[in-house]
Coordinates of C-alpha atoms in Angstrom, one line a residue:
X1 CA 12.1 -26.6 -14.3
X2 CA 10.6 -23.6 -14.2
X3 CA 11.0 -20.5 -16.2
X4 CA 12.1 -17.3 -14.9
X5 CA 12.4 -14.2 -17.1
X6 CA 15.5 -11.5 -16.1
X7 CA 14.4 -8.3 -17.1
X8 CA 17.6 -6.1 -17.3
X9 CA 18.0 -3.1 -19.3
X10 CA 19.3 -1.7 -22.3
X11 CA 20.7 1.3 -21.8
X12 CA 24.1 2.4 -22.3
X13 CA 24.4 5.3 -20.4
X14 CA 23.1 7.4 -17.4
X15 CA 22.4 10.4 -18.3
X16 CA 23.3 12.8 -14.8
X17 CA 21.7 16.0 -13.6
X18 CA 24.1 18.2 -15.6
X19 CA 23.2 16.2 -18.8
X20 CA 25.7 14.7 -19.4
X21 CA 26.2 10.8 -20.0
X22 CA 28.2 8.2 -17.9
X23 CA 29.1 4.9 -19.8
X24 CA 26.8 1.9 -17.8
X25 CA 24.5 -1.1 -18.6
X26 CA 24.0 -4.2 -16.3
X27 CA 26.3 -5.2 -13.5
X28 CA 27.7 -8.1 -14.4
X29 CA 27.3 -10.0 -11.3
X30 CA 24.6 -9.1 -10.9
X31 CA 23.1 -10.7 -13.9
X32 CA 26.1 -14.2 -13.6
X33 CA 25.8 -14.8 -10.4
X34 CA 21.7 -15.3 -10.5
X35 CA 22.2 -16.9 -13.9
X36 CA 24.7 -19.4 -12.9
X37 CA 22.3 -20.7 -9.7
X38 CA 18.8 -21.1 -11.4
X39 CA 20.7 -22.7 -14.7
X40 CA 22.6 -25.0 -12.5
X41 CA 19.5 -25.8 -10.1
X42 CA 18.5 -27.0 -13.8
X43 CA 15.8 -24.0 -14.6
X44 CA 15.0 -22.1 -17.9
X45 CA 16.0 -18.0 -18.0
X46 CA 14.4 -16.2 -20.7
X47 CA 15.7 -12.4 -21.1
X48 CA 14.0 -9.1 -21.5
X49 CA 15.0 -6.5 -22.8
X50 CA 12.6 -3.1 -23.5
X51 CA 12.3 -3.4 -27.5
X52 CA 14.5 -6.8 -27.6
X53 CA 17.8 -4.9 -27.2
X54 CA 21.2 -6.7 -26.3
X55 CA 21.4 -5.6 -22.9
X56 CA 24.8 -3.9 -22.5
X57 CA 27.1 -5.1 -19.2
X58 CA 28.5 -1.6 -17.3
X59 CA 32.1 -2.4 -18.3
X60 CA 33.2 -1.2 -14.7
X61 CA 31.7 -4.8 -13.3
X62 CA 34.2 -6.9 -15.6
X63 CA 37.8 -5.3 -13.9
X64 CA 39.5 -7.4 -12.1
X65 CA 39.2 -4.8 -8.9
X66 CA 35.2 -6.0 -8.7
X67 CA 35.9 -9.4 -8.8
X68 CA 38.3 -10.7 -6.9
X69 CA 41.6 -10.2 -9.4
X70 CA 41.7 -11.0 -13.3
X71 CA 40.9 -14.7 -12.3
X72 CA 37.5 -13.8 -11.4
X73 CA 37.5 -11.2 -14.1
X74 CA 38.3 -13.5 -16.3
X75 CA 36.1 -16.3 -14.9
X76 CA 33.4 -13.0 -15.4
X77 CA 34.0 -12.5 -18.6
X78 CA 32.8 -16.0 -19.4
X79 CA 29.7 -16.5 -18.0
X80 CA 28.7 -14.1 -19.9
X81 CA 30.3 -15.0 -23.1
X82 CA 28.4 -19.0 -22.2
X83 CA 24.8 -17.4 -21.5
X84 CA 23.4 -17.4 -25.4
X85 CA 20.4 -15.8 -23.8
X86 CA 21.9 -12.0 -23.4
X87 CA 22.6 -12.3 -27.3
X88 CA 18.9 -13.3 -27.7
X89 CA 16.5 -11.2 -25.3
X90 CA 13.1 -11.0 -25.9
X91 CA 11.1 -7.5 -26.5
X92 CA 9.6 -6.9 -22.2
X93 CA 6.6 -5.4 -24.2
X94 CA 6.0 -8.9 -25.8
X95 CA 5.8 -11.2 -22.4
X96 CA 3.2 -12.7 -21.3
X97 CA 4.3 -12.3 -17.1
X98 CA 1.0 -15.9 -17.0
X99 CA 4.4 -18.3 -18.7
X100 CA 7.0 -17.8 -15.8
X101 CA 7.3 -18.5 -12.4
X102 CA 9.9 -15.8 -10.8
X103 CA 10.6 -12.9 -12.7
X104 CA 14.3 -11.1 -11.2
X105 CA 15.6 -7.7 -12.3
X106 CA 19.7 -7.3 -12.4
X107 CA 20.4 -3.7 -11.8
X108 CA 23.2 -1.8 -12.4
X109 CA 23.0 1.8 -13.0
X110 CA 21.2 1.3 -16.8
X111 CA 17.4 0.6 -15.1
X112 CA 17.6 4.4 -13.7
X113 CA 17.7 5.8 -17.0
X114 CA 15.0 3.6 -18.4
X115 CA 13.2 0.9 -16.7
X116 CA 12.3 3.6 -14.0
X117 CA 10.5 4.7 -15.8
X118 CA 9.4 2.0 -18.5
X119 CA 5.2 1.3 -19.1
X120 CA 5.9 -1.9 -20.1
X121 CA 7.9 -3.2 -16.9
X122 CA 5.6 -1.4 -14.8
X123 CA 2.7 -3.5 -16.6
X124 CA 5.0 -6.6 -15.7
X125 CA 5.2 -5.7 -12.2
X126 CA 1.9 -5.1 -11.8
X127 CA 0.5 -8.0 -12.6
X128 CA 3.0 -10.0 -11.0
X129 CA 2.5 -8.3 -8.0
X130 CA -1.2 -8.9 -8.6
X131 CA -0.6 -13.0 -9.1
X132 CA 1.5 -13.5 -6.3
X133 CA 4.8 -14.7 -8.6
X134 CA 7.9 -14.7 -6.4
X135 CA 9.8 -11.2 -7.7
X136 CA 13.5 -10.3 -7.0
X137 CA 15.2 -7.2 -7.4
X138 CA 18.7 -6.9 -6.3
X139 CA 20.4 -2.6 -6.4
X140 CA 19.7 -0.6 -9.1
X141 CA 17.4 -3.4 -10.1
X142 CA 14.8 -1.7 -7.9
X143 CA 14.3 1.7 -10.0
X144 CA 11.4 -0.1 -11.8
X145 CA 9.5 -0.4 -8.9
X146 CA 9.4 3.3 -9.8
X147 CA 7.7 2.7 -12.6
X148 CA 4.6 1.2 -11.2
X149 CA 3.6 4.6 -9.1
X150 CA 0.1 5.4 -9.7
X151 CA -1.5 9.1 -10.5
X152 CA -2.5 8.5 -6.4
X153 CA 1.2 8.0 -5.7
X154 CA 0.9 4.5 -4.6
X155 CA 2.2 1.1 -5.5
X156 CA 1.7 -2.1 -5.6
X157 CA 5.4 -2.4 -3.8
X158 CA 3.7 0.5 -1.0
X159 CA 4.0 -0.9 2.8
X160 CA 6.2 -3.4 1.7
X161 CA 9.9 -4.0 3.1
X162 CA 12.9 -3.6 0.9
X163 CA 16.4 -3.2 0.4
X164 CA 18.2 -1.3 -2.3
X165 CA 21.3 0.4 -3.4
X166 CA 21.5 2.6 -0.5
X167 CA 22.7 6.2 -0.5
X168 CA 26.0 5.9 1.5
X169 CA 27.3 3.1 -1.0
X170 CA 26.4 5.7 -4.1
X171 CA 28.0 8.3 -1.9
X172 CA 31.0 6.0 -2.1
X173 CA 30.6 5.0 -5.6
X174 CA 31.0 8.9 -6.3
X175 CA 27.8 9.7 -8.0
X176 CA 25.1 10.6 -4.9
X177 CA 26.3 14.4 -5.9
X178 CA 25.9 13.7 -9.3
X179 CA 22.4 12.4 -10.6
X180 CA 19.5 13.6 -11.2
X181 CA 18.1 11.3 -8.2
X182 CA 19.0 8.7 -5.9
X183 CA 17.6 5.8 -5.8
X184 CA 16.9 5.4 -2.0
X185 CA 15.3 8.4 -1.4
X186 CA 12.9 7.9 -4.7
X187 CA 11.9 4.4 -3.0
X188 CA 11.1 6.0 0.3
X189 CA 8.2 8.4 -1.0
X190 CA 6.9 6.0 -3.2
X191 CA 5.9 4.5 0.1
X192 CA 7.9 1.2 0.8
X193 CA 9.9 0.6 4.1
X194 CA 13.4 0.6 3.1
X195 CA 16.2 -1.7 4.6
X196 CA 19.6 -0.8 4.8
X197 CA 22.6 -2.3 5.4
X198 CA 26.4 -1.7 5.7
X199 CA 27.6 -0.6 2.6
X200 CA 28.9 -3.4 0.5
X201 CA 27.8 -5.9 3.2
X202 CA 25.7 -9.1 1.7
X203 CA 21.7 -7.8 2.2
X204 CA 18.4 -9.5 1.2
X205 CA 15.2 -8.7 2.4
X206 CA 12.4 -10.7 2.2
X207 CA 8.4 -9.2 2.6
X208 CA 6.1 -11.8 1.0
X209 CA 6.6 -12.3 -2.5
X210 CA 8.6 -9.7 -3.0
X211 CA 12.7 -10.2 -2.5
X212 CA 15.7 -7.4 -2.7
X213 CA 19.2 -7.7 -2.5
X214 CA 20.9 -4.2 -1.9
X215 CA 23.6 -4.4 -4.2
X216 CA 26.6 -6.7 -6.3
X217 CA 27.3 -9.3 -3.3
X218 CA 23.7 -9.4 -2.0
X219 CA 23.3 -11.1 -5.8
X220 CA 24.2 -14.8 -5.3
X221 CA 22.2 -14.8 -1.7
X222 CA 19.4 -13.3 -3.1
X223 CA 19.5 -16.0 -6.0
X224 CA 19.6 -18.9 -3.3
X225 CA 16.5 -17.2 -1.3
X226 CA 14.4 -17.0 -4.6
X227 CA 15.2 -20.9 -5.4
X228 CA 13.8 -21.1 -2.0
X229 CA 10.5 -19.8 -3.4
X230 CA 10.3 -22.4 -6.2
X231 CA 11.2 -25.9 -4.1

């Protein structure tokens, strides 16, 4: 059994370009699908957030229309209620990366608010990259990569092929013209090789120890790829 660290947002809102607050948090499917895949395979999940706050779920991610109907929405809510790890997170600043076999970053717009500039997350990512530990990130969880940029503009992820929530998807979601920055644009500026698939289609990119998923639909296939690295 391996220990897998979930690094999750503690932000309940995303500050838009005009200064207003857009309610957000983590996207339910991006936690639930990997969580079920890992725990059902016998692995242990530990949740870490900035300051050890309970990660807030984006209420929009619990709606029937994004869960295949009311039954799906009920099942999603039940999974979150049953995941005791969500209610008992550890503080991100106290994490020892050597204790974990893999690291997973769910998305939702929350990471754009906190993890994109969190020095403790940046330290963790830098350490796991140096150790070659598998690290998987999905959707807006890739905002955490931005905090790893050094004074010279380089990052441990520079040159890696990745995917993440695309500009096209942000436009379709209605936020591309309202956010302070678009994730795809910032990742490209970081020097990664960004691979964009069709909007909303499951897309997973694996480059060495870095595994990334484009959007919520990519969560389950991304988890399956990470499980392969754990044997």
